[in-house]
Amino acid sequence: MPPVVLALRRLPSPRLTGLGAGLFACAAMLVLGVLDWLLFDGSPLVYGLLFLPVSALTALWVRPADLVTAPIGVPIAFAVGVVPVSGGSGGIGGQAMAVVTALAVHAGWLYGGTLVAGLIASVRKVRDMGRRQQQRAAAAARAGAGGGEAAGPRPAGGPRPGPAPTRRTAP
């Protein structure tokens, strides 16, 4: 295997629930937004570039059962983290207007990160479905090799497997 693949396999691979992945993304983007505001005076380029790896990590670290939540939680995290970067003034109304404007102006980064999370989640889901199908095929092959009655389909009109149905009689 290439050394890059070996290095990537040594990295931690947490499995977050859907809620945990959303909270991770929101917290990470809020921290990165504040750092961007402090270090780079709210640079949208820096914020957008930092959003892409957070989107990828969120999609990689979510559990297979919760893969659908990654592309949903990532745009919410973008909106949470854009609050310090937006630079609004004039109270709550001015801040809200600045956030809405920042979301509209930086929609490209928002769509890009959502696309990254969606693609990674889709690839993971397809691989998981293929793995399950291979496991079912292997289990069916093992059951067929055993020669048991459950190995093949039931012949038409033949007896049904399992306990016989019970009949209720009127009193």
GROMACS .gro file of C-alpha atoms in nm:
model
  171
    1MET     CA    1   0.000   0.000   0.000
    2PRO     CA    2   0.115   0.355  -0.059
    3PRO     CA    3   0.255   0.530   0.249
    4VAL     CA    4  -0.019   0.796   0.232
    5VAL     CA    5  -0.290   0.531   0.271
    6LEU     CA    6  -0.106   0.374   0.563
    7ALA     CA    7  -0.072   0.715   0.731
    8LEU     CA    8  -0.441   0.787   0.684
    9ARG     CA    9  -0.538   0.453   0.835
   10ARG     CA   10  -0.344   0.536   1.152
   11LEU     CA   11  -0.554   0.849   1.211
   12PRO     CA   12  -0.839   0.824   1.460
   13SER     CA   13  -1.173   0.729   1.313
   14PRO     CA   14  -1.444   0.829   1.559
   15ARG     CA   15  -1.803   0.735   1.486
   16LEU     CA   16  -2.033   1.020   1.581
   17THR     CA   17  -2.409   1.005   1.593
   18GLY     CA   18  -2.600   1.241   1.367
   19LEU     CA   19  -2.644   1.488   1.652
   20GLY     CA   20  -2.282   1.451   1.755
   21ALA     CA   21  -2.161   1.516   1.402
   22GLY     CA   22  -2.377   1.826   1.378
   23LEU     CA   23  -2.251   1.953   1.714
   24PHE     CA   24  -1.892   1.880   1.613
   25ALA     CA   25  -1.933   2.075   1.290
   26CYS     CA   26  -2.107   2.368   1.465
   27ALA     CA   27  -1.845   2.389   1.740
   28ALA     CA   28  -1.556   2.357   1.496
   29MET     CA   29  -1.695   2.624   1.264
   30LEU     CA   30  -1.768   2.860   1.553
   31VAL     CA   31  -1.412   2.822   1.683
   32LEU     CA   32  -1.268   2.864   1.332
   33GLY     CA   33  -1.491   3.167   1.272
   34VAL     CA   34  -1.368   3.334   1.591
   35LEU     CA   35  -1.006   3.251   1.504
   36ASP     CA   36  -1.058   3.388   1.152
   37TRP     CA   37  -1.206   3.705   1.299
   38LEU     CA   38  -0.915   3.745   1.544
   39LEU     CA   39  -0.626   3.650   1.314
   40PHE     CA   40  -0.743   3.745   0.965
   41ASP     CA   41  -1.005   4.013   1.038
   42GLY     CA   42  -1.292   3.794   0.918
   43SER     CA   43  -1.151   3.686   0.582
   44PRO     CA   44  -1.420   3.500   0.385
   45LEU     CA   45  -1.157   3.313   0.184
   46VAL     CA   46  -0.993   3.172   0.497
   47TYR     CA   47  -1.331   3.084   0.648
   48GLY     CA   48  -1.444   2.909   0.330
   49LEU     CA   49  -1.120   2.716   0.296
   50LEU     CA   50  -1.147   2.601   0.657
   51PHE     CA   51  -1.510   2.500   0.604
   52LEU     CA   52  -1.421   2.239   0.341
   53PRO     CA   53  -1.211   2.011   0.566
   54VAL     CA   54  -1.465   2.042   0.848
   55SER     CA   55  -1.732   1.926   0.602
   56ALA     CA   56  -1.517   1.632   0.495
   57LEU     CA   57  -1.437   1.530   0.854
   58THR     CA   58  -1.801   1.552   0.952
   59ALA     CA   59  -1.899   1.319   0.669
   60LEU     CA   60  -1.612   1.082   0.745
   61TRP     CA   61  -1.673   1.063   1.119
   62VAL     CA   62  -2.051   1.017   1.125
   63ARG     CA   63  -2.181   0.665   1.189
   64PRO     CA   64  -2.298   0.465   0.887
   65ALA     CA   65  -2.654   0.465   1.023
   66ASP     CA   66  -2.655   0.846   1.036
   67LEU     CA   67  -2.488   0.925   0.703
   68VAL     CA   68  -2.785   1.127   0.582
   69THR     CA   69  -2.728   1.384   0.858
   70ALA     CA   70  -2.383   1.495   0.737
   71PRO     CA   71  -2.502   1.703   0.439
   72ILE     CA   72  -2.780   1.844   0.658
   73GLY     CA   73  -2.569   1.950   0.955
   74VAL     CA   74  -2.284   2.103   0.758
   75PRO     CA   75  -2.477   2.406   0.621
   76ILE     CA   76  -2.612   2.473   0.969
   77ALA     CA   77  -2.254   2.472   1.099
   78PHE     CA   78  -2.155   2.717   0.824
   79ALA     CA   79  -2.431   2.953   0.938
   80VAL     CA   80  -2.327   2.922   1.304
   81GLY     CA   81  -1.962   2.993   1.227
   82VAL     CA   82  -2.030   3.284   0.994
   83VAL     CA   83  -2.169   3.495   1.281
   84PRO     CA   84  -1.829   3.625   1.402
   85VAL     CA   85  -1.701   3.660   1.045
   86SER     CA   86  -2.000   3.857   0.913
   87GLY     CA   87  -1.901   4.176   1.095
   88GLY     CA   88  -2.246   4.314   1.167
   89SER     CA   89  -2.307   4.615   1.386
   90GLY     CA   90  -2.607   4.804   1.515
   91GLY     CA   91  -2.764   4.551   1.750
   92ILE     CA   92  -2.943   4.226   1.684
   93GLY     CA   93  -3.106   4.348   1.363
   94GLY     CA   94  -2.778   4.464   1.214
   95GLN     CA   95  -2.603   4.140   1.310
   96ALA     CA   96  -2.886   3.931   1.163
   97MET     CA   97  -2.874   4.130   0.840
   98ALA     CA   98  -2.495   4.085   0.822
   99VAL     CA   99  -2.530   3.707   0.871
  100VAL     CA  100  -2.795   3.680   0.599
  101THR     CA  101  -2.580   3.888   0.365
  102ALA     CA  102  -2.271   3.679   0.441
  103LEU     CA  103  -2.467   3.360   0.373
  104ALA     CA  104  -2.585   3.497   0.039
  105VAL     CA  105  -2.246   3.632  -0.066
  106HIS     CA  106  -2.054   3.320   0.037
  107ALA     CA  107  -2.306   3.068  -0.094
  108GLY     CA  108  -2.035   2.915  -0.314
  109TRP     CA  109  -1.838   2.800  -0.012
  110LEU     CA  110  -2.161   2.681   0.151
  111TYR     CA  111  -2.258   2.476  -0.155
  112GLY     CA  112  -1.903   2.346  -0.198
  113GLY     CA  113  -1.880   2.218   0.159
  114THR     CA  114  -2.226   2.067   0.140
  115LEU     CA  115  -2.129   1.897  -0.186
  116VAL     CA  116  -1.813   1.758  -0.026
  117ALA     CA  117  -2.011   1.618   0.268
  118GLY     CA  118  -2.280   1.480   0.036
  119LEU     CA  119  -2.031   1.309  -0.194
  120ILE     CA  120  -1.838   1.152   0.092
  121ALA     CA  121  -2.158   1.035   0.262
  122SER     CA  122  -2.289   0.892  -0.067
  123VAL     CA  123  -1.967   0.703  -0.140
  124ARG     CA  124  -1.963   0.566   0.215
  125LYS     CA  125  -2.327   0.457   0.182
  126VAL     CA  126  -2.269   0.283  -0.152
  127ARG     CA  127  -1.963   0.103  -0.013
  128ASP     CA  128  -2.161   0.000   0.296
  129MET     CA  129  -2.447  -0.134   0.081
  130GLY     CA  130  -2.199  -0.332  -0.132
  131ARG     CA  131  -2.033  -0.474   0.178
  132ARG     CA  132  -2.371  -0.583   0.317
  133GLN     CA  133  -2.466  -0.745  -0.012
  134GLN     CA  134  -2.139  -0.939  -0.016
  135GLN     CA  135  -2.201  -1.053   0.341
  136ARG     CA  136  -2.553  -1.170   0.252
  137ALA     CA  137  -2.421  -1.354  -0.053
  138ALA     CA  138  -2.152  -1.522   0.157
  139ALA     CA  139  -2.409  -1.619   0.422
  140ALA     CA  140  -2.637  -1.761   0.154
  141ALA     CA  141  -2.346  -1.957   0.006
  142ARG     CA  142  -2.259  -2.097   0.350
  143ALA     CA  143  -2.623  -2.192   0.411
  144GLY     CA  144  -2.644  -2.352   0.065
  145ALA     CA  145  -2.329  -2.553   0.122
  146GLY     CA  146  -2.479  -2.695   0.442
  147GLY     CA  147  -2.756  -2.868   0.245
  148GLY     CA  148  -3.021  -2.750   0.487
  149GLU     CA  149  -3.383  -2.695   0.393
  150ALA     CA  150  -3.340  -2.318   0.420
  151ALA     CA  151  -3.080  -2.323   0.144
  152GLY     CA  152  -3.314  -2.271  -0.146
  153PRO     CA  153  -3.653  -2.124  -0.220
  154ARG     CA  154  -3.963  -2.307  -0.108
  155PRO     CA  155  -4.129  -2.507  -0.385
  156ALA     CA  156  -4.465  -2.375  -0.499
  157GLY     CA  157  -4.744  -2.531  -0.298
  158GLY     CA  158  -4.502  -2.693  -0.057
  159PRO     CA  159  -4.522  -2.675   0.318
  160ARG     CA  160  -4.432  -2.347   0.484
  161PRO     CA  161  -4.138  -2.354   0.723
  162GLY     CA  162  -4.203  -2.277   1.086
  163PRO     CA  163  -4.478  -2.365   1.331
  164ALA     CA  164  -4.821  -2.449   1.202
  165PRO     CA  165  -5.079  -2.173   1.239
  166THR     CA  166  -5.326  -2.212   1.523
  167ARG     CA  167  -5.698  -2.190   1.457
  168ARG     CA  168  -5.943  -2.022   1.683
  169THR     CA  169  -6.275  -2.180   1.734
  170ALA     CA  170  -6.593  -2.011   1.840
  171PRO     CA  171  -6.719  -2.099   2.192
   0.00000   0.00000   0.00000
